[in-house]
C-alpha atoms as an extended CHARMM CRD file, in Angstrom:
* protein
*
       199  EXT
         1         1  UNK       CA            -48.3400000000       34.4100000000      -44.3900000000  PROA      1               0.0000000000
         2         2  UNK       CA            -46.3210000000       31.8300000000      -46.0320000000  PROA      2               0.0000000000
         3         3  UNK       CA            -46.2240000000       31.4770000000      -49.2970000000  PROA      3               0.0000000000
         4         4  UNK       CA            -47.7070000000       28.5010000000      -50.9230000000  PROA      4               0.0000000000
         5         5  UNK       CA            -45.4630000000       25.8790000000      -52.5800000000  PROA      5               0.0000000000
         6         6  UNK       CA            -48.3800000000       25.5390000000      -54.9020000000  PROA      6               0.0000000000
         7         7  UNK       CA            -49.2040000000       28.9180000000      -56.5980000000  PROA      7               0.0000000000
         8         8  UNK       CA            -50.0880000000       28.8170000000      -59.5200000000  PROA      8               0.0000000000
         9         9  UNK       CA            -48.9280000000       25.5490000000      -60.5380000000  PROA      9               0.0000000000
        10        10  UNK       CA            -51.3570000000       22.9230000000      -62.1760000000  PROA      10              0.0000000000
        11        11  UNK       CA            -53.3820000000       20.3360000000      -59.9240000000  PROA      11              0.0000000000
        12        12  UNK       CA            -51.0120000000       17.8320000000      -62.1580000000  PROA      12              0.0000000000
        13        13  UNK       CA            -47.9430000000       18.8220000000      -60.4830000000  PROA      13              0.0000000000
        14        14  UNK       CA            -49.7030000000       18.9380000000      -56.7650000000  PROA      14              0.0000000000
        15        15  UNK       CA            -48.1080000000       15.2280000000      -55.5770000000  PROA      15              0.0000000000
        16        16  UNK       CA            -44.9330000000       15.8310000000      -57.1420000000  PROA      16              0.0000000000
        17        17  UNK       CA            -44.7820000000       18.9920000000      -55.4490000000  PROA      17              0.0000000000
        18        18  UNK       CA            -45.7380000000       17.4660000000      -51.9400000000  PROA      18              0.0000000000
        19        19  UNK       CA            -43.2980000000       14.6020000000      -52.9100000000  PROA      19              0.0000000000
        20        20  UNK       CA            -40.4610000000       17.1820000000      -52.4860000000  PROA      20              0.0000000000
        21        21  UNK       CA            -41.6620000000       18.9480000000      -49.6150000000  PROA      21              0.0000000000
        22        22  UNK       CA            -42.0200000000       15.6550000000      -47.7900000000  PROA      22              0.0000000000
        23        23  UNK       CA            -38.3810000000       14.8070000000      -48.5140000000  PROA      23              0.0000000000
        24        24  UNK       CA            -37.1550000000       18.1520000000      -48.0140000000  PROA      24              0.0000000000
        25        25  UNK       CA            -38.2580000000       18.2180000000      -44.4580000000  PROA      25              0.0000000000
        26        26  UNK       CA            -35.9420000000       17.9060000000      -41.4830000000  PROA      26              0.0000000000
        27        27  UNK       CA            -38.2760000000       14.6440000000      -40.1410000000  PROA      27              0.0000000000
        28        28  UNK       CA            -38.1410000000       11.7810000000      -42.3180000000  PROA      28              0.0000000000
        29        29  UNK       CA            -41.3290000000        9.5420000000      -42.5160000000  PROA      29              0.0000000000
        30        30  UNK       CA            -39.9500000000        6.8890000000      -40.8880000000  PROA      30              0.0000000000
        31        31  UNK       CA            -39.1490000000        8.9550000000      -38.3620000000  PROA      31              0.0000000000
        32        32  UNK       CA            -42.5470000000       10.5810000000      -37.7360000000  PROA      32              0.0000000000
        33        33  UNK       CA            -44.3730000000        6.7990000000      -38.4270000000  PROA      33              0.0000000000
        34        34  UNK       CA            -42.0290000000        5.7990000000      -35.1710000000  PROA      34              0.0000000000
        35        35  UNK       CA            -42.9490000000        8.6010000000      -33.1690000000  PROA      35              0.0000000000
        36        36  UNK       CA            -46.9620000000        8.8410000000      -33.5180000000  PROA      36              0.0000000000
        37        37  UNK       CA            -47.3530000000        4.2090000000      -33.5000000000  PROA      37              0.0000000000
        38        38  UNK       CA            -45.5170000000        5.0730000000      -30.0650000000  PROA      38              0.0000000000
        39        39  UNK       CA            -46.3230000000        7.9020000000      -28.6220000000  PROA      39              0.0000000000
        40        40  UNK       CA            -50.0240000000        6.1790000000      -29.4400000000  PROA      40              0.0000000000
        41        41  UNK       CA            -48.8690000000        3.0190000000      -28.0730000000  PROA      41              0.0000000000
        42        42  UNK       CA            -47.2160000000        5.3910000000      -24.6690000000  PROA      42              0.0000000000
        43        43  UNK       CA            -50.6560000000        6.8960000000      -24.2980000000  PROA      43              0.0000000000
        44        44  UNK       CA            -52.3230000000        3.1730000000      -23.2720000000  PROA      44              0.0000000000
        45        45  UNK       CA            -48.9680000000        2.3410000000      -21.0770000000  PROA      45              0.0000000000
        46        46  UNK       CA            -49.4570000000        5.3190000000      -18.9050000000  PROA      46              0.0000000000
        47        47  UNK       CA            -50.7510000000        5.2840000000      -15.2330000000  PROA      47              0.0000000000
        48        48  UNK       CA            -53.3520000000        7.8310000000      -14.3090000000  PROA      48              0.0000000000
        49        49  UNK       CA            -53.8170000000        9.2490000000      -10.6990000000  PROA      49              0.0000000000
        50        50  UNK       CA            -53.6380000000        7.3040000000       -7.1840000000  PROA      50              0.0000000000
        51        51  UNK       CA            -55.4050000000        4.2720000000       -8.8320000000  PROA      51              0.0000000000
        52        52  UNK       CA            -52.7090000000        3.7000000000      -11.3450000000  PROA      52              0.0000000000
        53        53  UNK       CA            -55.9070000000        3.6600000000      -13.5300000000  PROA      53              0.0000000000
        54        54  UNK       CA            -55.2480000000        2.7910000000      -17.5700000000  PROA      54              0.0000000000
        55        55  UNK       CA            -56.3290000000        3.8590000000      -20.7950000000  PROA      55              0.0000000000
        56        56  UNK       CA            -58.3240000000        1.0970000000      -22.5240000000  PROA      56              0.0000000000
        57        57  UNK       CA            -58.7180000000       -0.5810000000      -19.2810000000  PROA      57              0.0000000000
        58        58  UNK       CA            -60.2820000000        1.6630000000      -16.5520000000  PROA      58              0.0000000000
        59        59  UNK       CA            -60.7350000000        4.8820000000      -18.8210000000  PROA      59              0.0000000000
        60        60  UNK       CA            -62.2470000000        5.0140000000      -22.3830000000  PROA      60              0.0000000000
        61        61  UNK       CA            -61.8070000000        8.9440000000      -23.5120000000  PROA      61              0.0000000000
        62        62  UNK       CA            -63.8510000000       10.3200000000      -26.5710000000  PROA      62              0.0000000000
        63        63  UNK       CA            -61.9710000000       10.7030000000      -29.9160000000  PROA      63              0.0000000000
        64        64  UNK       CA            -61.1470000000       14.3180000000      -28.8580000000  PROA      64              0.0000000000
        65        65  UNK       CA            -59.3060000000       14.0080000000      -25.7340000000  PROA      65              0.0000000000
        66        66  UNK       CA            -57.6050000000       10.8530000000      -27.3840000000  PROA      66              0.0000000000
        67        67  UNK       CA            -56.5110000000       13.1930000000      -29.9930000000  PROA      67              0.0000000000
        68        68  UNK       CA            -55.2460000000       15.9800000000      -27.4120000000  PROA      68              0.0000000000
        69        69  UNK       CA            -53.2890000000       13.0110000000      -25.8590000000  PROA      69              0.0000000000
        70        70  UNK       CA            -51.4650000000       11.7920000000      -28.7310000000  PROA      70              0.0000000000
        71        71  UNK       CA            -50.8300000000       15.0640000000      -29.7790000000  PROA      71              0.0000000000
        72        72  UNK       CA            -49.0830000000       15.9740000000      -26.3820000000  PROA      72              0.0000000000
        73        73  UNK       CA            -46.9630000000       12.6410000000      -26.3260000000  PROA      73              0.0000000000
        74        74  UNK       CA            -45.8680000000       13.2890000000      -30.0820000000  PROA      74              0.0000000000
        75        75  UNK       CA            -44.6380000000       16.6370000000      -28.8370000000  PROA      75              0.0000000000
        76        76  UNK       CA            -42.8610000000       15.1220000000      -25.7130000000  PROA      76              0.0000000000
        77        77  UNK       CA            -41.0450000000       12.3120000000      -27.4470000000  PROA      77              0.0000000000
        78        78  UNK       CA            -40.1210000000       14.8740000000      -30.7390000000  PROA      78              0.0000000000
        79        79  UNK       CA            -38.4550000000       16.9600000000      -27.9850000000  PROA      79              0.0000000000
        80        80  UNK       CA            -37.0170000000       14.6180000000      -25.9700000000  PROA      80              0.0000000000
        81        81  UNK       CA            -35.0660000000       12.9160000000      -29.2190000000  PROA      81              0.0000000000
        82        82  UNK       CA            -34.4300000000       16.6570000000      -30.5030000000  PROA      82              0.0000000000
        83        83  UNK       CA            -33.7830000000       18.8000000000      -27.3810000000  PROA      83              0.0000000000
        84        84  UNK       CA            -32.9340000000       22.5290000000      -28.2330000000  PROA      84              0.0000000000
        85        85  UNK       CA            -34.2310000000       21.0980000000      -31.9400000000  PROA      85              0.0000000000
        86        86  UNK       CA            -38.0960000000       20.7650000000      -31.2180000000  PROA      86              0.0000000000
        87        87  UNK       CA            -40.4070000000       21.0880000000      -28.8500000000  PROA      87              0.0000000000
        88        88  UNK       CA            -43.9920000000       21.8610000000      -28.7550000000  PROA      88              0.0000000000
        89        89  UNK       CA            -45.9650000000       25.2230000000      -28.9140000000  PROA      89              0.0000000000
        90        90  UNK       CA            -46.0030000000       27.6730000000      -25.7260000000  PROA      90              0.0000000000
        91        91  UNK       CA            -48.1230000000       30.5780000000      -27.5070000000  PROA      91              0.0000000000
        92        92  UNK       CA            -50.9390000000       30.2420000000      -29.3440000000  PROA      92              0.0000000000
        93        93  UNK       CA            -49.6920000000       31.8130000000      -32.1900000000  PROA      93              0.0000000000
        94        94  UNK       CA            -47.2020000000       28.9570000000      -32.5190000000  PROA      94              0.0000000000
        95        95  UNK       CA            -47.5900000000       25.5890000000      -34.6880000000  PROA      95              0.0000000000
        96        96  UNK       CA            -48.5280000000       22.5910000000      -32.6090000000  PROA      96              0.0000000000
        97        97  UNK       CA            -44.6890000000       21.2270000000      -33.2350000000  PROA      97              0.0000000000
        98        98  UNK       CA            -42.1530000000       24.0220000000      -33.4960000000  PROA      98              0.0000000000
        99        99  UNK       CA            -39.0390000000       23.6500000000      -35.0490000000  PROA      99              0.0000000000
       100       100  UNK       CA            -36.7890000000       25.6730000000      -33.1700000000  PROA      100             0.0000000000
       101       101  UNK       CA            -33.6580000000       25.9650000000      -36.1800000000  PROA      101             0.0000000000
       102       102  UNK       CA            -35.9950000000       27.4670000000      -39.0190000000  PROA      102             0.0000000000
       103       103  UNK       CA            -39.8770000000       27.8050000000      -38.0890000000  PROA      103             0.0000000000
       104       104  UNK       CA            -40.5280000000       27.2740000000      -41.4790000000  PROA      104             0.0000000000
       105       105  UNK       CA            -40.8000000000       23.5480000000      -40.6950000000  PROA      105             0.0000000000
       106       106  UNK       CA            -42.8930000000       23.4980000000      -37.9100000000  PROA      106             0.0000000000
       107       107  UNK       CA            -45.6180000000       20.8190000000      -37.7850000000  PROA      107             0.0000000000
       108       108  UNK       CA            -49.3210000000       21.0470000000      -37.2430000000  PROA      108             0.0000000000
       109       109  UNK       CA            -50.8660000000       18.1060000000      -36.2530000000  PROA      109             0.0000000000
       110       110  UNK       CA            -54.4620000000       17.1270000000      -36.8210000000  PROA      110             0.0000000000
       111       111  UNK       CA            -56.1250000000       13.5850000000      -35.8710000000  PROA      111             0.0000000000
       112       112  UNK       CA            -59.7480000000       12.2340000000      -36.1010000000  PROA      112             0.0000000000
       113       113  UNK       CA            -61.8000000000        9.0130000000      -35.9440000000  PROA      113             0.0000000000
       114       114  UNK       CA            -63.0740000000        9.3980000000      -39.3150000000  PROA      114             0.0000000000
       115       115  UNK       CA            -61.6490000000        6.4920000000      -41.6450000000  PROA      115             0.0000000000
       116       116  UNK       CA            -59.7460000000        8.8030000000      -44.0250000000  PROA      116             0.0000000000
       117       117  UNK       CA            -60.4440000000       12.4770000000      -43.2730000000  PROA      117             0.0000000000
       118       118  UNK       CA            -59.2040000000       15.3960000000      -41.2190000000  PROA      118             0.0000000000
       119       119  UNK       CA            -61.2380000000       18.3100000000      -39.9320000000  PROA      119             0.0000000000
       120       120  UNK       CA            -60.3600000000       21.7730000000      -38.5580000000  PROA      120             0.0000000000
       121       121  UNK       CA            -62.3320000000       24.0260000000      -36.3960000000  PROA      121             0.0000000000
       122       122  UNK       CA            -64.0760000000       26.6980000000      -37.9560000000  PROA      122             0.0000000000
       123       123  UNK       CA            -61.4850000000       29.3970000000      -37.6450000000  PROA      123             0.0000000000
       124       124  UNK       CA            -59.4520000000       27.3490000000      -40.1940000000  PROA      124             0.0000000000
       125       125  UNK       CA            -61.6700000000       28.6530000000      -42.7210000000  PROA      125             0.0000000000
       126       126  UNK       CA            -61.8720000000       32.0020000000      -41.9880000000  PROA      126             0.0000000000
       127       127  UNK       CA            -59.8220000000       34.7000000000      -43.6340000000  PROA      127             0.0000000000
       128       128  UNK       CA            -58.6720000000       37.0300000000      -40.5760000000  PROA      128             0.0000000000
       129       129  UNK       CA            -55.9340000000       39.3290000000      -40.1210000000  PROA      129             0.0000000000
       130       130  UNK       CA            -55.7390000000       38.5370000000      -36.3300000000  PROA      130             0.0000000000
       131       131  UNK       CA            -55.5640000000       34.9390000000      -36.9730000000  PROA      131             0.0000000000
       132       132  UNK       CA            -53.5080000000       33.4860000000      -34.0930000000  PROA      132             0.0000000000
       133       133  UNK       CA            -51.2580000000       31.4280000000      -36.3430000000  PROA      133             0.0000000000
       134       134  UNK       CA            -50.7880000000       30.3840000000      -39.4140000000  PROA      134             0.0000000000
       135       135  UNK       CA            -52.9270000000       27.9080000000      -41.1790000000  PROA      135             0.0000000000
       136       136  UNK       CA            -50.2180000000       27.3020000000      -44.2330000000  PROA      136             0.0000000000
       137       137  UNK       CA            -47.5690000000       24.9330000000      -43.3360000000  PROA      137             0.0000000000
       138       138  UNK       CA            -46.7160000000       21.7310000000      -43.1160000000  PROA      138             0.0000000000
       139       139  UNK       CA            -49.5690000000       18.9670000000      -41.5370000000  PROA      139             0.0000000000
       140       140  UNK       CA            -48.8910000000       15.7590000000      -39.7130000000  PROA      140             0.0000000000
       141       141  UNK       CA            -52.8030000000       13.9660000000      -40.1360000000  PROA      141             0.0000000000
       142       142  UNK       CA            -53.2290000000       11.0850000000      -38.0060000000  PROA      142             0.0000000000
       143       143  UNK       CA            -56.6980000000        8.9950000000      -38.4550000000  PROA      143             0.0000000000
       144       144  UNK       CA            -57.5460000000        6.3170000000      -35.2770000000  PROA      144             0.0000000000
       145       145  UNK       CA            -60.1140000000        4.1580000000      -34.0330000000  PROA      145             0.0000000000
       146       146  UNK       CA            -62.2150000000        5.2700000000      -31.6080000000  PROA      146             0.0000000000
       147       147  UNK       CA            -63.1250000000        2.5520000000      -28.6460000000  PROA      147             0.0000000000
       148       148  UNK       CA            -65.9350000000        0.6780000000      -29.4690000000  PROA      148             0.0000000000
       149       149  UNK       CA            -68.0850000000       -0.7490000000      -26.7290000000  PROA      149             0.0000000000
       150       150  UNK       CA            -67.3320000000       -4.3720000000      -26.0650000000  PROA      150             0.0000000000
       151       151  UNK       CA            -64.5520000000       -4.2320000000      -28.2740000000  PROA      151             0.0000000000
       152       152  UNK       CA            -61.8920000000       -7.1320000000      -26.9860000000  PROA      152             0.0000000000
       153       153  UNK       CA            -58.8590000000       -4.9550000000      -28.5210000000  PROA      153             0.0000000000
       154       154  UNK       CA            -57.0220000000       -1.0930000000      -28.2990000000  PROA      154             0.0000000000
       155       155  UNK       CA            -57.5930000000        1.3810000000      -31.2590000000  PROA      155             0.0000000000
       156       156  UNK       CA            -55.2290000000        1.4830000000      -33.2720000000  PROA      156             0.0000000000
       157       157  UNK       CA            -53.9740000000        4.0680000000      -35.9960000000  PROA      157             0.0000000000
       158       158  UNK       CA            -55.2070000000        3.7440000000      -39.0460000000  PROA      158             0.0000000000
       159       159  UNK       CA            -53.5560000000        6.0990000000      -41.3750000000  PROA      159             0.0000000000
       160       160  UNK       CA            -50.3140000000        8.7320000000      -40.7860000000  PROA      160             0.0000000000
       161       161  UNK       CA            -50.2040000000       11.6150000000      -43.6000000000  PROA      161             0.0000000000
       162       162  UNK       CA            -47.4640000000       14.0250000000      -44.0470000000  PROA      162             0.0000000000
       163       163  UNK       CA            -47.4610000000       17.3540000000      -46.4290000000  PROA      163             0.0000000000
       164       164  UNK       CA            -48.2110000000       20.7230000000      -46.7240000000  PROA      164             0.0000000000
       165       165  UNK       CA            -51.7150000000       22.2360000000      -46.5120000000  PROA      165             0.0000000000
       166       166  UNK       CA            -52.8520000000       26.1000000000      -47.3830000000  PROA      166             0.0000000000
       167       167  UNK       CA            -54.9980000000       28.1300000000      -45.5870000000  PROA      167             0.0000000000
       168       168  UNK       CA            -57.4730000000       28.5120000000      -48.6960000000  PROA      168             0.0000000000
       169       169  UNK       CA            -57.5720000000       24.7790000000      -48.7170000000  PROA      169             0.0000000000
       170       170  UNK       CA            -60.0640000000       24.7830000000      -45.4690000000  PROA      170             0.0000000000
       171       171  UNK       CA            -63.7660000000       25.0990000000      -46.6040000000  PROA      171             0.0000000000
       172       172  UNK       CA            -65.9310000000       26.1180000000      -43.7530000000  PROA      172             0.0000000000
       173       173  UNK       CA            -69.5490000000       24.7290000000      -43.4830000000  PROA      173             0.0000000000
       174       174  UNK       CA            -72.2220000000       26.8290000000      -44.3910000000  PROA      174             0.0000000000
       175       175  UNK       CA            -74.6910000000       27.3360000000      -41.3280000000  PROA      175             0.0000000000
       176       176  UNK       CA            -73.5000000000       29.8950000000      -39.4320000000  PROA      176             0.0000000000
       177       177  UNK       CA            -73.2830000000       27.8040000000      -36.5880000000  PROA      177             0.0000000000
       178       178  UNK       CA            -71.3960000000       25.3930000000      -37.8220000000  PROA      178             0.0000000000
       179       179  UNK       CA            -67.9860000000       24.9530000000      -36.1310000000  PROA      179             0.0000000000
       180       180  UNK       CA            -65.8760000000       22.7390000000      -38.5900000000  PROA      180             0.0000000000
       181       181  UNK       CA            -63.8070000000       23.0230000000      -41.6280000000  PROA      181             0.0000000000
       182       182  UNK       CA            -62.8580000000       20.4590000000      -44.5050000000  PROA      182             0.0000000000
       183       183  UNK       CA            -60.8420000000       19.7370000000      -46.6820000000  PROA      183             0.0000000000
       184       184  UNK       CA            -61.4210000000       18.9700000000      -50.4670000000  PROA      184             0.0000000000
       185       185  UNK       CA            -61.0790000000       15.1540000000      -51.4280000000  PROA      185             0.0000000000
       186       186  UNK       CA            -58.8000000000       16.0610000000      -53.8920000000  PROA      186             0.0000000000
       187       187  UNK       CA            -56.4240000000       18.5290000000      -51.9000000000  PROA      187             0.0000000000
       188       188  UNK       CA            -56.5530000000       15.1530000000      -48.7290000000  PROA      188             0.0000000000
       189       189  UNK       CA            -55.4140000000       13.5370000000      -51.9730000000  PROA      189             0.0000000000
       190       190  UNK       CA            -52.4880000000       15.2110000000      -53.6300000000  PROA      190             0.0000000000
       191       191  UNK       CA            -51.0960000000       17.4190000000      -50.6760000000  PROA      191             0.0000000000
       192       192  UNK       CA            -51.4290000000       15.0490000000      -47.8140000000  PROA      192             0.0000000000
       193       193  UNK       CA            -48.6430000000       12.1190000000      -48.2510000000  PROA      193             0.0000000000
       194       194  UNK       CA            -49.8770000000        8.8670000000      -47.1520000000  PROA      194             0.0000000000
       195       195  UNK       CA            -46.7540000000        7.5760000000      -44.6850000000  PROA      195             0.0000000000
       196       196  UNK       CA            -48.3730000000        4.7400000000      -43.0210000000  PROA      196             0.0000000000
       197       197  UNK       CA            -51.5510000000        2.7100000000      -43.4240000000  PROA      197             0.0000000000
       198       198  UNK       CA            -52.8960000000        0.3840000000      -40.7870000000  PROA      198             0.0000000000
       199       199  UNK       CA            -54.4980000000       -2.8450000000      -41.2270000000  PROA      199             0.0000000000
């Protein structure tokens, strides 16, 4: 497991900390702002099937297949600006984007329609030895609209965070059943980098 940028240093020094890991990273925001406005943009170009049938026109997915999408395209387009550099994960013990060079920078990415947070599923908050991957790393979180019925315009992207998130920072929900994880407002606060912000 990785260790944490943020051991036992104060909640004070938290953004600063980010701050540095944000700029120390092999992406710069620009960059990564670029690549998720179009690979979102790509995902409402593209034709689907015989029908040449479109996104926001013929086909209105839920949040969670929107979110699969983007995350695919963002993948794509890192690798295909960064061949042999990036690419996107193969196993499932790898990081959504993996940085080929030094693995230590590989990306996960999560996205919701909520207006400012991120979830994970409930595994996220569970401490396991068999985990899969690893939780601690660096986090691209991507907030979007969801379509609205009626609505006379796309979704857009609302907000684009970039920064470094530890596995003890998932909380899981209490009921047994449940099946999602959060996040503390003030860990979305000081360890998630606001990059971009939408109208």
């Amino acid at each position: 497991m990785l260790q944490s940028p943020y051991k036992e240093k104060p909640i004070e020094q938290w953004e600063e900390i980010t701050t540095q890991l944000v700029n120390d990273h092999p992406l710069k925001t620009d960059e990564i702002v670029d690549i998720v406005l179009s690979s979102w943009n790509g995902i409402f170009m593209s034709d689907i099937g015989a029908g040449k049938y479109k996104i926001g026109k013929d086909i209105f997915p839920k949040p969670q297949i929107m979110g699969f999408l983007l995350n695919e395209f963002i993948a794509l387009e890192l690798s295909k600006r960064y061949p042999g550099k990036w690419r996107g994960d193969i196993t499932a013990n790898e990081k959504d984007l993996v940085y080929l060079p030094d693995n230590y920078y590989s990306i996960e990415i999560k996205t919701s329609s909520n207006d400012k947070h991120i979830y994970g599923n409930r595994s996220y908050a569970q401490k396991s030895s068999r985990s899969k991957k690893s939780k601690s790393g660096y986090y691209l979180a991507i907030n979007f609209q969801k379509f609205e019925s009626g609505a006379k315009k796309l979704p857009q992207i609302t907000l684009v965070r970039f920064g470094w998130l530890d596995h003890e920072d998932w909380i899981g929900q209490n009921a047994a059943t449940g099946q999602q994880a959060r996040l503390n407002p003030e860990i979305e606060q000081k360890k998630l980098l606001v990059i971009y912000q939408g109208e």
